mmCIF file of C-alpha atoms and ligand atoms in Angstrom:
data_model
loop_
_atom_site.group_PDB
_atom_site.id
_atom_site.type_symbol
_atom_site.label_atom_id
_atom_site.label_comp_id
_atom_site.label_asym_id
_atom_site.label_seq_id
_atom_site.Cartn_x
_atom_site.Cartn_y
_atom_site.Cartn_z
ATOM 1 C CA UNK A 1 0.000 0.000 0.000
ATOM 2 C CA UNK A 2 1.474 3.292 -1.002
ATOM 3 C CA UNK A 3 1.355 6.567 1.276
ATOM 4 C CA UNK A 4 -1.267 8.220 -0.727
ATOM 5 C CA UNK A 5 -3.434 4.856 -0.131
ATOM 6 C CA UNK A 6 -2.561 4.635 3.193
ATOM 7 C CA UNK A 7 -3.345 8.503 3.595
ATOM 8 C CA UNK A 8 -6.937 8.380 2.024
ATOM 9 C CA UNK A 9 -7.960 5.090 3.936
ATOM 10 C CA UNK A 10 -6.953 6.822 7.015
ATOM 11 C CA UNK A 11 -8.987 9.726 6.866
ATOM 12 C CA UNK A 12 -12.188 7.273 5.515
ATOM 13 C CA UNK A 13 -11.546 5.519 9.011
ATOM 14 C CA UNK A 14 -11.858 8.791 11.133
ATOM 15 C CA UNK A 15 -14.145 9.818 8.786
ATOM 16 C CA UNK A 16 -16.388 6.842 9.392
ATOM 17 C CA UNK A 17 -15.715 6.732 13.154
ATOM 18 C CA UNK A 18 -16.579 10.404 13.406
ATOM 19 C CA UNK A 19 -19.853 9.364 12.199
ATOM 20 C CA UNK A 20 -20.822 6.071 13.918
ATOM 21 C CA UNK A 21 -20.224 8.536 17.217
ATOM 22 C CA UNK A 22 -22.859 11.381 15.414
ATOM 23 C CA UNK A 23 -25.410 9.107 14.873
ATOM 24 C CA UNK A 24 -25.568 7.155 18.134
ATOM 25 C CA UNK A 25 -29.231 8.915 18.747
ATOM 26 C CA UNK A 26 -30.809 6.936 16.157
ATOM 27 C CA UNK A 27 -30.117 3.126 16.479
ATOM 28 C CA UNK A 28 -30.768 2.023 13.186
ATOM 29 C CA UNK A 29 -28.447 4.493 12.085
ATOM 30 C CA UNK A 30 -26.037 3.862 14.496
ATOM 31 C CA UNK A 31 -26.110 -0.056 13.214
ATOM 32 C CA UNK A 32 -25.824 1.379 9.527
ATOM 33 C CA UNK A 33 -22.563 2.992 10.516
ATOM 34 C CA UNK A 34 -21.196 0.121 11.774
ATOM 35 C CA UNK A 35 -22.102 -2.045 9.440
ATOM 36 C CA UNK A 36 -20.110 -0.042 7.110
ATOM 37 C CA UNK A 37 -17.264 0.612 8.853
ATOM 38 C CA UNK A 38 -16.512 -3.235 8.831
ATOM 39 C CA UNK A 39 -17.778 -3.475 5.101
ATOM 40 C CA UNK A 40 -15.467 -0.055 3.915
ATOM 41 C CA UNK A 41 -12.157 -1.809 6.016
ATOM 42 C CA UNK A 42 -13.105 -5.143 3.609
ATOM 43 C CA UNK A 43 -13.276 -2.842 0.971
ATOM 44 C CA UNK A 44 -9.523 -1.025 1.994
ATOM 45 C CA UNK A 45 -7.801 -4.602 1.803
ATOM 46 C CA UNK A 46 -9.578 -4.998 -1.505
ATOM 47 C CA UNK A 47 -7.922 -1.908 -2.879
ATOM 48 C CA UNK A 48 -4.717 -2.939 -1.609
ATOM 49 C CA UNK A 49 -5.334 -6.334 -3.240
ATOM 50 C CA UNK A 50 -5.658 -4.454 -6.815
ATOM 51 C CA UNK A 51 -2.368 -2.203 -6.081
ATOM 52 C CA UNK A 52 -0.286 -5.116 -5.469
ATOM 53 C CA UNK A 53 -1.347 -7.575 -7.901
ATOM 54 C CA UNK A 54 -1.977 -4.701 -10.602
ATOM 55 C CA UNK A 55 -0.063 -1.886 -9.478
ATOM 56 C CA UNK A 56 -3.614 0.217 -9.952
ATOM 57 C CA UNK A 57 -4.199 2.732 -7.752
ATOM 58 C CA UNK A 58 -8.131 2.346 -6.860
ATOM 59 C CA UNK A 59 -9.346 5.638 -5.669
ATOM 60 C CA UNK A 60 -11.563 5.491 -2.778
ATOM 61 C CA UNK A 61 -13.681 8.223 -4.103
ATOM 62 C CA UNK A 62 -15.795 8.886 -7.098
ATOM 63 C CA UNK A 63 -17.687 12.130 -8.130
ATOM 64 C CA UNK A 64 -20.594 11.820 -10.728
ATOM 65 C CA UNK A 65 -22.392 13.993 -12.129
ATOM 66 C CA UNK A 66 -26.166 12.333 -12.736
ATOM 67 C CA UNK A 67 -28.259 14.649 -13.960
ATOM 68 C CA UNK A 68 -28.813 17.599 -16.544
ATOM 69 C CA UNK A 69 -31.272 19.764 -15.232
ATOM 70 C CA UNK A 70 -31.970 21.907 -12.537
ATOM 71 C CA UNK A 71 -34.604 23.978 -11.171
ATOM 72 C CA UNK A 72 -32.369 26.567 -9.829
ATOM 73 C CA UNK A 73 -30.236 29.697 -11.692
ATOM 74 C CA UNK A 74 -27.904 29.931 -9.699
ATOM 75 C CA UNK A 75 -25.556 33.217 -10.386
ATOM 76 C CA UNK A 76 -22.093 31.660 -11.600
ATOM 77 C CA UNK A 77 -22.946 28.254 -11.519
ATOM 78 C CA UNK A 78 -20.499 26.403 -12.986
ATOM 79 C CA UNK A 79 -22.541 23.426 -13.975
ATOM 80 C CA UNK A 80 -24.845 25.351 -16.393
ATOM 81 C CA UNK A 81 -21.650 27.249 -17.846
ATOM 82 C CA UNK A 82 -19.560 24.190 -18.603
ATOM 83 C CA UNK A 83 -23.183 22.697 -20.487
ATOM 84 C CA UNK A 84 -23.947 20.241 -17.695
ATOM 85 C CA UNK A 85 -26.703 21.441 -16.086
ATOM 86 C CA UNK A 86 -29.909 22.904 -18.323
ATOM 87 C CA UNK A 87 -33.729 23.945 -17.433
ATOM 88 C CA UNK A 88 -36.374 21.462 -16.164
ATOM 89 C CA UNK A 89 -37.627 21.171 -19.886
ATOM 90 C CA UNK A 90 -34.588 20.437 -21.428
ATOM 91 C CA UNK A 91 -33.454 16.822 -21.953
ATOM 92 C CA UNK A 92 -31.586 17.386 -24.773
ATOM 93 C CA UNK A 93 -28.044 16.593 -23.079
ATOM 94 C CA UNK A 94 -27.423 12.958 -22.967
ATOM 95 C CA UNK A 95 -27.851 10.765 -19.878
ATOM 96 C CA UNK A 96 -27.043 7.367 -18.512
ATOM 97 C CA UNK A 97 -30.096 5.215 -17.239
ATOM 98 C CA UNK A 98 -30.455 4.072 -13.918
ATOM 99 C CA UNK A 99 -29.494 0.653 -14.918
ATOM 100 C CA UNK A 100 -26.667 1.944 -16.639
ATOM 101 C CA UNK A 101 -25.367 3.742 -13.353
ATOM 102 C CA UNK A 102 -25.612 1.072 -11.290
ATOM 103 C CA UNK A 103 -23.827 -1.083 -13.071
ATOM 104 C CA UNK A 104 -21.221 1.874 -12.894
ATOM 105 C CA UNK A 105 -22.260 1.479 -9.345
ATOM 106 C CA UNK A 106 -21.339 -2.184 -8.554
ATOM 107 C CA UNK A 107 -18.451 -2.045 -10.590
ATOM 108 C CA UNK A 108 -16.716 0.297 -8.243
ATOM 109 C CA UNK A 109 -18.175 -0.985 -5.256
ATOM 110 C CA UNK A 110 -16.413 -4.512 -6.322
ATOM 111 C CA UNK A 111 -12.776 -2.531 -6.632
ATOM 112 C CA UNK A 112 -13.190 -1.014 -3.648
ATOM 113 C CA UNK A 113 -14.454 2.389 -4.220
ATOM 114 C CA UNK A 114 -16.493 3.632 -0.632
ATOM 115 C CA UNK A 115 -18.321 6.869 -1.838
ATOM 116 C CA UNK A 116 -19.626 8.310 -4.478
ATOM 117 C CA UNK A 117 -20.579 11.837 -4.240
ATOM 118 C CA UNK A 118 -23.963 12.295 -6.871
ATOM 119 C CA UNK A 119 -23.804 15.815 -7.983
ATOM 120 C CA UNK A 120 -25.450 17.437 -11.587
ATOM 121 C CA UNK A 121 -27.174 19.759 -12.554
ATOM 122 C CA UNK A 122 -30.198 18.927 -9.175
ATOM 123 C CA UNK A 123 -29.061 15.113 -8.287
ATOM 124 C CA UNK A 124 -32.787 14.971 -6.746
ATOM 125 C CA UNK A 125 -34.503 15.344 -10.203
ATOM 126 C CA UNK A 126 -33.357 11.793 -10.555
ATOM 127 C CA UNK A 127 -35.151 9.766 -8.020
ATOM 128 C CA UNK A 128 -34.476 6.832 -10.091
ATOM 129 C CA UNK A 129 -30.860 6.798 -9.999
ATOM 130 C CA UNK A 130 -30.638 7.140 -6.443
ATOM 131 C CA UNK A 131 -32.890 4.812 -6.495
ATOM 132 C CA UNK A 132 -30.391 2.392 -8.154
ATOM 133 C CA UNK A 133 -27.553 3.824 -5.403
ATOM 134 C CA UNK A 134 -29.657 2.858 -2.863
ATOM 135 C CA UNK A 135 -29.711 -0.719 -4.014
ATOM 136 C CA UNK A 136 -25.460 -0.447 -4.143
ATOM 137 C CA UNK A 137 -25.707 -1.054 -0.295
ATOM 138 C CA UNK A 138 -21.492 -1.758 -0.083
ATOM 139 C CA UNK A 139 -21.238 2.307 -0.744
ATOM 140 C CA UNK A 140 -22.554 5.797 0.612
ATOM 141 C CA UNK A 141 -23.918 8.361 -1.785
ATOM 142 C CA UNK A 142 -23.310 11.959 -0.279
ATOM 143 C CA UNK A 143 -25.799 13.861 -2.579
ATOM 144 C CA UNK A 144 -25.112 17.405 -3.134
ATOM 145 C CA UNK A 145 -28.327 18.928 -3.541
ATOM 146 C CA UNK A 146 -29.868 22.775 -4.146
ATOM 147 C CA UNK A 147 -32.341 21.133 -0.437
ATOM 148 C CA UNK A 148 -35.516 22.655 -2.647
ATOM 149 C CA UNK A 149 -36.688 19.001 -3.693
ATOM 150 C CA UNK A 150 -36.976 16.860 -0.024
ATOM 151 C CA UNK A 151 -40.291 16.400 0.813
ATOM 152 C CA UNK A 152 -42.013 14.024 2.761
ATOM 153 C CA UNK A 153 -41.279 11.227 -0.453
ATOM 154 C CA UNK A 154 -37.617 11.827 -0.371
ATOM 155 C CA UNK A 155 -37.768 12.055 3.978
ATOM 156 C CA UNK A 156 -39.716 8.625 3.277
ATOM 157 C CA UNK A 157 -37.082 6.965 0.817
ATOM 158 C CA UNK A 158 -33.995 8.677 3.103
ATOM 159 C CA UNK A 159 -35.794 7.344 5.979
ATOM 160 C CA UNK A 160 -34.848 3.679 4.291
ATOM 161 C CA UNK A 161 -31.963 4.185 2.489
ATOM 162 C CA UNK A 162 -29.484 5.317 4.905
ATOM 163 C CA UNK A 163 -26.313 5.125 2.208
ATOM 164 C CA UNK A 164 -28.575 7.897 0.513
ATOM 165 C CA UNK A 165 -26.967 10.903 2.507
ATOM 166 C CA UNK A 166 -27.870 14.335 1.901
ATOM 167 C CA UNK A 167 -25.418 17.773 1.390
ATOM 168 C CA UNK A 168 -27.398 20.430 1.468
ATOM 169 C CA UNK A 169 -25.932 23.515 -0.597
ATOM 170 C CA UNK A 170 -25.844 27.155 0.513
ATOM 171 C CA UNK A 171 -23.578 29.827 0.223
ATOM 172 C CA UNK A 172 -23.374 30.955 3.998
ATOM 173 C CA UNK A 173 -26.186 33.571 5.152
ATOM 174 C CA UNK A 174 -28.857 34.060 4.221
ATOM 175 C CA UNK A 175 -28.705 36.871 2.090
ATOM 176 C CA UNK A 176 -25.673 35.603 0.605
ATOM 177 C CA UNK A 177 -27.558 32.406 -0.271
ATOM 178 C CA UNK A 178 -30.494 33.998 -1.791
ATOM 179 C CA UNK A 179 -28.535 36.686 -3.305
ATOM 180 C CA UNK A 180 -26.387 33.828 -5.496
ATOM 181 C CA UNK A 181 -29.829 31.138 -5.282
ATOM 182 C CA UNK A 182 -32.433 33.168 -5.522
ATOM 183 C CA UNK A 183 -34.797 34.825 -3.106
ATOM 184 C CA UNK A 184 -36.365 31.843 -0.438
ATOM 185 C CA UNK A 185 -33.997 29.672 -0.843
ATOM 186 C CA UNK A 186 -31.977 29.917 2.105
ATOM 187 C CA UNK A 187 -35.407 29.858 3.909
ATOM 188 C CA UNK A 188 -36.413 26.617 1.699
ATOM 189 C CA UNK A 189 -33.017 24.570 2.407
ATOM 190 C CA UNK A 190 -33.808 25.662 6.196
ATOM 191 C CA UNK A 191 -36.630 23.893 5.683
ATOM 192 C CA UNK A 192 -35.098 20.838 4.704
ATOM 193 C CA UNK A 193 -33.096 20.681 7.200
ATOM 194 C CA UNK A 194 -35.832 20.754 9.712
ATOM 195 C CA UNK A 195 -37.813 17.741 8.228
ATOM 196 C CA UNK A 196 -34.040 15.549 8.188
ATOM 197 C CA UNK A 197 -33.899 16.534 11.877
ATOM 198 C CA UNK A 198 -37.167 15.811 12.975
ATOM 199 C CA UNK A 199 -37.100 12.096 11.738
ATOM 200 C CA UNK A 200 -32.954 12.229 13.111
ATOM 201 C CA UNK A 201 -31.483 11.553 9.832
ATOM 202 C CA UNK A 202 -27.807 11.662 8.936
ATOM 203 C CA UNK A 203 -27.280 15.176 6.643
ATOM 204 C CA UNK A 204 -24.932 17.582 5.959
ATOM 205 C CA UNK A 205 -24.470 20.743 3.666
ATOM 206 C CA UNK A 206 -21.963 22.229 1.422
ATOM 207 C CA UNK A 207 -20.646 25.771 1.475
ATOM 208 C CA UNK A 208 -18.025 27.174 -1.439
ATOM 209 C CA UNK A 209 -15.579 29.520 0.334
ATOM 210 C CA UNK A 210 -14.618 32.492 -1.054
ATOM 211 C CA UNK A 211 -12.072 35.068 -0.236
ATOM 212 C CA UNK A 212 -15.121 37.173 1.370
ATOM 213 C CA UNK A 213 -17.220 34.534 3.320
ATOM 214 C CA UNK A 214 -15.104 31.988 4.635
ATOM 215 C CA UNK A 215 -14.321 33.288 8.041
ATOM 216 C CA UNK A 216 -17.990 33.960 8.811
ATOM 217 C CA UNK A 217 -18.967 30.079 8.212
ATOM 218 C CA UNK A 218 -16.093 28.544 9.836
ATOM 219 C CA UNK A 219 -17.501 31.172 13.011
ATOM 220 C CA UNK A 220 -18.771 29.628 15.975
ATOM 221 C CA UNK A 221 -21.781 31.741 15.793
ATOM 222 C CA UNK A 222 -22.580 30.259 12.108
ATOM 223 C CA UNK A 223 -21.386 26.593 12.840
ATOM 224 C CA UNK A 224 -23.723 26.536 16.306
ATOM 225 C CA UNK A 225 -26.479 27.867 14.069
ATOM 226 C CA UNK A 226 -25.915 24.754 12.079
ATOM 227 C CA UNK A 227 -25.063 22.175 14.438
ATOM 228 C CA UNK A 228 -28.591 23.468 15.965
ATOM 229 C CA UNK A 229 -30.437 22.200 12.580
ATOM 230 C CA UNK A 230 -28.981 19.005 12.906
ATOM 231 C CA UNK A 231 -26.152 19.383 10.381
ATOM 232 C CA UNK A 232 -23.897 16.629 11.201
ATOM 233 C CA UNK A 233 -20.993 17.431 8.372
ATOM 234 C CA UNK A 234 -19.725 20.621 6.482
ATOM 235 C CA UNK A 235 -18.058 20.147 3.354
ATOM 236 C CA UNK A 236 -16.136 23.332 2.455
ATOM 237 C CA UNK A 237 -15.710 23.825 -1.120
ATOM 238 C CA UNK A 238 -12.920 26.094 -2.049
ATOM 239 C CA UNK A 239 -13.881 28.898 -4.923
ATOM 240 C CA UNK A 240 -13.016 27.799 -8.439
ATOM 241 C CA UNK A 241 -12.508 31.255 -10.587
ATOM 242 C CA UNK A 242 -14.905 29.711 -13.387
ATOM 243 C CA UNK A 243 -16.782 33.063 -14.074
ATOM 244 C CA UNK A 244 -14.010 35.960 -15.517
ATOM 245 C CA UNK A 245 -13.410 38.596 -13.344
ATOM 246 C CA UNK A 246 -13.998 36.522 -9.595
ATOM 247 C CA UNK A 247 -10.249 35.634 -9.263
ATOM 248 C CA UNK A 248 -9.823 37.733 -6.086
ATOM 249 C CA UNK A 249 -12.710 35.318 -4.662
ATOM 250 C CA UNK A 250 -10.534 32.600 -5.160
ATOM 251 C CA UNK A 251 -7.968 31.658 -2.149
ATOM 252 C CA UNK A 252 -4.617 32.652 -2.156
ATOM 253 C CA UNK A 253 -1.599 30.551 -0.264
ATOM 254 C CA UNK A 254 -2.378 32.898 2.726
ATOM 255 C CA UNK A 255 -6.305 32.310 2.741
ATOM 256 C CA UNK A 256 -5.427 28.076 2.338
ATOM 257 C CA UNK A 257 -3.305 28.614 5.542
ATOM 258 C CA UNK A 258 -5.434 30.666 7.188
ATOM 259 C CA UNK A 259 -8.883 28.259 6.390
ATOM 260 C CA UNK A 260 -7.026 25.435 7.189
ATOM 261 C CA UNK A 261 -6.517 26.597 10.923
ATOM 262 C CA UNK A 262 -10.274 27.822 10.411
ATOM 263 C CA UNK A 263 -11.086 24.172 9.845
ATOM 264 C CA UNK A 264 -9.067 22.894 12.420
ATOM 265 C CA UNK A 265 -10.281 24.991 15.231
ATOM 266 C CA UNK A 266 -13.530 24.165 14.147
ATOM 267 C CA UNK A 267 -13.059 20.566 14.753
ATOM 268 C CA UNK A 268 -11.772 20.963 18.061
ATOM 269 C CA UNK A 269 -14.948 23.141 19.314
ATOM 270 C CA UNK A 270 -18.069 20.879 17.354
ATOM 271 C CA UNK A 271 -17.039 17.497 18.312
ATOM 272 C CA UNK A 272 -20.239 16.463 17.052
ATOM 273 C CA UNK A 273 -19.254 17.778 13.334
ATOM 274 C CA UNK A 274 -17.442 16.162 10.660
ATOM 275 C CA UNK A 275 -15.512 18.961 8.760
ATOM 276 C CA UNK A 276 -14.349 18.222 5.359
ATOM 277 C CA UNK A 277 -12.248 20.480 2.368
ATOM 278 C CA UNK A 278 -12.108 20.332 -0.950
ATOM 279 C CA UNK A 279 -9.152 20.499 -2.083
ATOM 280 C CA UNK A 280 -8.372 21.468 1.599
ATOM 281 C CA UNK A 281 -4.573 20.113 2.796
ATOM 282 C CA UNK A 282 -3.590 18.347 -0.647
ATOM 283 C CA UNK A 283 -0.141 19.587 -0.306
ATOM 284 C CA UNK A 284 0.172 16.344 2.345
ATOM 285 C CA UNK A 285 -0.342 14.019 -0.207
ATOM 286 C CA UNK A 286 1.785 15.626 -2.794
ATOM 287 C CA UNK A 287 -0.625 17.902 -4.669
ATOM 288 C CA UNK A 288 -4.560 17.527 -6.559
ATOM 289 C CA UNK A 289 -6.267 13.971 -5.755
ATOM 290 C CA UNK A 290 -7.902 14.367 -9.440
ATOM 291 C CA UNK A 291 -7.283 11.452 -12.122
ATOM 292 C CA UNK A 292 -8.078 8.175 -10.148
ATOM 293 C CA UNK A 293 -5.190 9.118 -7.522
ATOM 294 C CA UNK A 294 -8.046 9.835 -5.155
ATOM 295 C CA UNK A 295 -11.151 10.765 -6.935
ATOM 296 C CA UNK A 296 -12.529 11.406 -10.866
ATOM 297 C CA UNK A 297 -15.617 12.505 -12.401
ATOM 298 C CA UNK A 298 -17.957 10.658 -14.375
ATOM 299 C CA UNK A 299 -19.774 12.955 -16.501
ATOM 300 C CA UNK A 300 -23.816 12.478 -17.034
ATOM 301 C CA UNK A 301 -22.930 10.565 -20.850
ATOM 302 C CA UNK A 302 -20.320 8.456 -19.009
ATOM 303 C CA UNK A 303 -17.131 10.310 -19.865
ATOM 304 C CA UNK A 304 -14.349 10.204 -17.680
ATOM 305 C CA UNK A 305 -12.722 12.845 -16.597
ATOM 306 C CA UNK A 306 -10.192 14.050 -13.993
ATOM 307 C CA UNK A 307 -12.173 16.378 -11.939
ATOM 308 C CA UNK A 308 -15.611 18.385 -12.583
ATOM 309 C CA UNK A 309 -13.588 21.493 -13.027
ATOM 310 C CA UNK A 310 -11.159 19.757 -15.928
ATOM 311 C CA UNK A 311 -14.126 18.415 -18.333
ATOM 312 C CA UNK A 312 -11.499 17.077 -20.470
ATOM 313 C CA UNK A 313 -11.979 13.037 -21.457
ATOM 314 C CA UNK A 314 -10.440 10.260 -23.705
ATOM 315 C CA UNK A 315 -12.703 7.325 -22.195
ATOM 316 C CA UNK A 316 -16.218 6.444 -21.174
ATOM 317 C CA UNK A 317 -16.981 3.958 -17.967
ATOM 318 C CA UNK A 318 -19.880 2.740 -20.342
ATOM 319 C CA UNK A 319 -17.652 0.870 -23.018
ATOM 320 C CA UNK A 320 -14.325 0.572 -20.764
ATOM 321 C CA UNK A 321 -16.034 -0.008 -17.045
ATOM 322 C CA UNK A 322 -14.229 2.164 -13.885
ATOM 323 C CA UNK A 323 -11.323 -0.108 -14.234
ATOM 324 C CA UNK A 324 -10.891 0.331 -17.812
ATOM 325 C CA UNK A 325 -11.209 4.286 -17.529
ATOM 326 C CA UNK A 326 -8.614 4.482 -14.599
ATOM 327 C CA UNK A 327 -6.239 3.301 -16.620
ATOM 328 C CA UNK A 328 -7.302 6.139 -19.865
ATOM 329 C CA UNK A 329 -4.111 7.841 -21.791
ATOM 330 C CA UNK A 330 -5.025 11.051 -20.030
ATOM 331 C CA UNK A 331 -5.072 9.869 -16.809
ATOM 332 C CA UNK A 332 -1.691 7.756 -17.124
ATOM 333 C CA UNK A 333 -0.325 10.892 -18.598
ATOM 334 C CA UNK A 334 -1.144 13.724 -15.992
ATOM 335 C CA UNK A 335 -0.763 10.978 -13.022
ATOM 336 C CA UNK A 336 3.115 10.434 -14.678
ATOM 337 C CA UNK A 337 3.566 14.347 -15.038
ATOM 338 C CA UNK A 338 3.022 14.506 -12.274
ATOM 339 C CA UNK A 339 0.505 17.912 -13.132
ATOM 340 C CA UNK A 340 -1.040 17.193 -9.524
ATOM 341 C CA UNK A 341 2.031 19.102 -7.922
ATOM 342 C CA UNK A 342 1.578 22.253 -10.714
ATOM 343 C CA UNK A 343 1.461 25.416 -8.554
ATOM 344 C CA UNK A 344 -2.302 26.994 -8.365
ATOM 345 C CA UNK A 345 -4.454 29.795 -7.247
ATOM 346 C CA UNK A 346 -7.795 29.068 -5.798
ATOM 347 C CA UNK A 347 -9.316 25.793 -5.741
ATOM 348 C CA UNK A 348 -8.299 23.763 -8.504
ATOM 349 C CA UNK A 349 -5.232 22.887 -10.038
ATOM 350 C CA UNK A 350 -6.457 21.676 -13.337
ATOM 351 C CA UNK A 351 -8.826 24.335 -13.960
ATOM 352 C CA UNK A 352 -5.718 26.722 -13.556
ATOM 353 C CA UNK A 353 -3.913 24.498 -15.990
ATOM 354 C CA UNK A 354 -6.425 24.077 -18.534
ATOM 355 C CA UNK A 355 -4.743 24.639 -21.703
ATOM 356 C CA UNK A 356 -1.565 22.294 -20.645
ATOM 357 C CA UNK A 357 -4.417 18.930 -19.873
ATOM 358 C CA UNK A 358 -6.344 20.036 -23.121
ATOM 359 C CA UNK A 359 -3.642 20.011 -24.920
ATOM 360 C CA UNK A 360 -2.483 16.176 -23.533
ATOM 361 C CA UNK A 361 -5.623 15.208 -25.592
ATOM 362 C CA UNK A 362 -4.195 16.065 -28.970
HETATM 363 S S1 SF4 B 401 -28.471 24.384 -7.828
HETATM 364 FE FE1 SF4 B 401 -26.407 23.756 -8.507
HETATM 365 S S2 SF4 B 401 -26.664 23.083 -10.620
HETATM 366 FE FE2 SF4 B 401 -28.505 24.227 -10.043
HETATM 367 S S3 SF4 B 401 -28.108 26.289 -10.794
HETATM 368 FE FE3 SF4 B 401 -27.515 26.200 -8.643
HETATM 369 S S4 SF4 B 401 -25.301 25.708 -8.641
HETATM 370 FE FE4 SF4 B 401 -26.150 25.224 -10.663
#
């Protein structure tokens, strides 16, 4: 097992132990948790397996992008400027079926893979894929959702699917939600929040940090706030600079320092929190987890990519499988160039270094 390996397993273990702990109050939950803590340390070895009898480096992560539309305009949103995510009454982008995804699924559940984190476009306008995660019971799905679509059929289908987690996204405060979301929708993903607590289900939300918000929600004031919903995990996103003219929201090397202290005192005053970033402290594992080293993207047709912010893609997990797409030209080629330890600004290496990964593809 290699450092990285040993590295990402690690931090799935505390990860997983963090949230056996948070979900004590609800025993079925509680025997979830456990159940797959002993099925993700199975799942460790299995990786391991793969690495020393094939030298392949199965990443414990995958990010997939399910669906196409959205009900939401979100100001810069990066889905529906990169053509991913489109209106409610627009299915003219190509999707996989539910059967086709879980096949995706089971394949990467059988090399070890532990989440998958279902993004789009709105992941909830495709109850039938989740659906089809549910049934992938060896994994957890962290869905990242706009919180607009849980109702009490989703709080009914949550309610039995406990791999089925929900990330509810906002942008901070309130006004800084609505201003970006549109007006009630701070008030509506309050909502949903409410309804997860009341029936003491596992959720957690997801906040981009930007230059100008990011001491405010690592605050004890905000995280309390939070904490007092129910929240249970907060998965900082750092600010990609996808729109022109919003590089000075993106981090600097002084605002990663700085957050990651943020993060870390954090931790030490909610115990009852799990506290994740994106990219967050990649310099200890040698630079960007993109490209199968500890994550990729599957795109909503199937293409593989390195990262939702590099759309860039030789191979599709339909015709090659996981396996197959791990092992893709581009991917050998930017894991051997070692282009995860290029220098960056802001959150994403790959975005920064656009032209050099497009170009790999000539
Ligand atoms: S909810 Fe997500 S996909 Fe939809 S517009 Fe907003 S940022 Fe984009």
């Amino acid at each position: 097992m290699n450092s990285l390996q040993d590295y990402m397993s690690g931090s799935i273990r505390n990860i997983m132990t963090a949230a056996y702990r948070n979900v004590l109050s609800n025993p079925h939950e509680a025997k979830f948790a456990f159940r797959m803590q002993q099925t993700f340390i199975k799942s460790e070895k299995r990786r391991k397996t793969i690495m020393d009898k094939e030298g392949l480096d199965v990443p414990p992560f995958l990010i997939c992008s399910i669906a196409t539309q959205c009900n939401l305009h979100c100001k810069g949103c990066y889905a529906r400027s990169n053509g991913i995510a489109n209106d409610m009454n627009d299915s003219t982008k190509p999707t996989l079926s539910a059967e086709q995804w879980l096949s995706i699924f089971s394949e990467a559940a059988d090399l070890g893979v532990n989440f998958a984190l279902l993004a789009g476009g709105e992941p909830m306008t495709r109850r039938d894929v989740l659906e089809a995660a549910a049934k992938v019971d060896k994994m957890i799905f962290p869905v990242f959702t706009n919180g607009t679509l849980i109702g009490p059929q989703y709080i009914e289908f949550l309610r039995k699917n406990f791999n089925i987690v929900p990330i509810i996204s906002i942008e901070g405060s309130a006004e800084g939600t609505d201003e970006r979301r549109g007006k009630g929708i701070y008030q509506r993903a309050m909502l949903s929040m409410d309804m997860l607590q009341n029936e003491k289900l596992f959720f957690g939300t997801s906040i981009t940090v930007t230059t100008e918000n990011f001491r405010n929600v690592t605050s004890a004031e905000f995280l309390d706030g939070l904490q007092a919903k129910g929240c249970k995990l907060v998965f900082y996103v750092e600010y990609v600079p996808t729109e022109p003219c919003t590089e000075h929201l993106a981090f600097g090397d002084d605002e990663v320092a700085e957050m990651e202290e943020l993060v870390e005192a954090a931790r030490n005053r909610h115990e009852g929190v799990i506290f994740l970033s994106f990219p967050g402290d990649e310099k200890s594992v040698g630079g960007c987890l993109a490209s199968g080293r500890g994550f990729f993207h599957i795109g909503p047709d199937g293409s593989a990519e390195p990262c939702p912010f590099s759309p860039f893609s030789d191979s599709n997990v339909l015709t090659l499988g996981v396996k197959g797409a791990l092992q893709s030209p581009l991917f050998r080629k930017l894991r051997d160039m070692h282009a995860f330890g290029w220098g960056h600004t802001g959150g994403c290496t790959l975005f920064e270094h656009r032209e050099e990964v497009e170009a790999l593809l000539k």
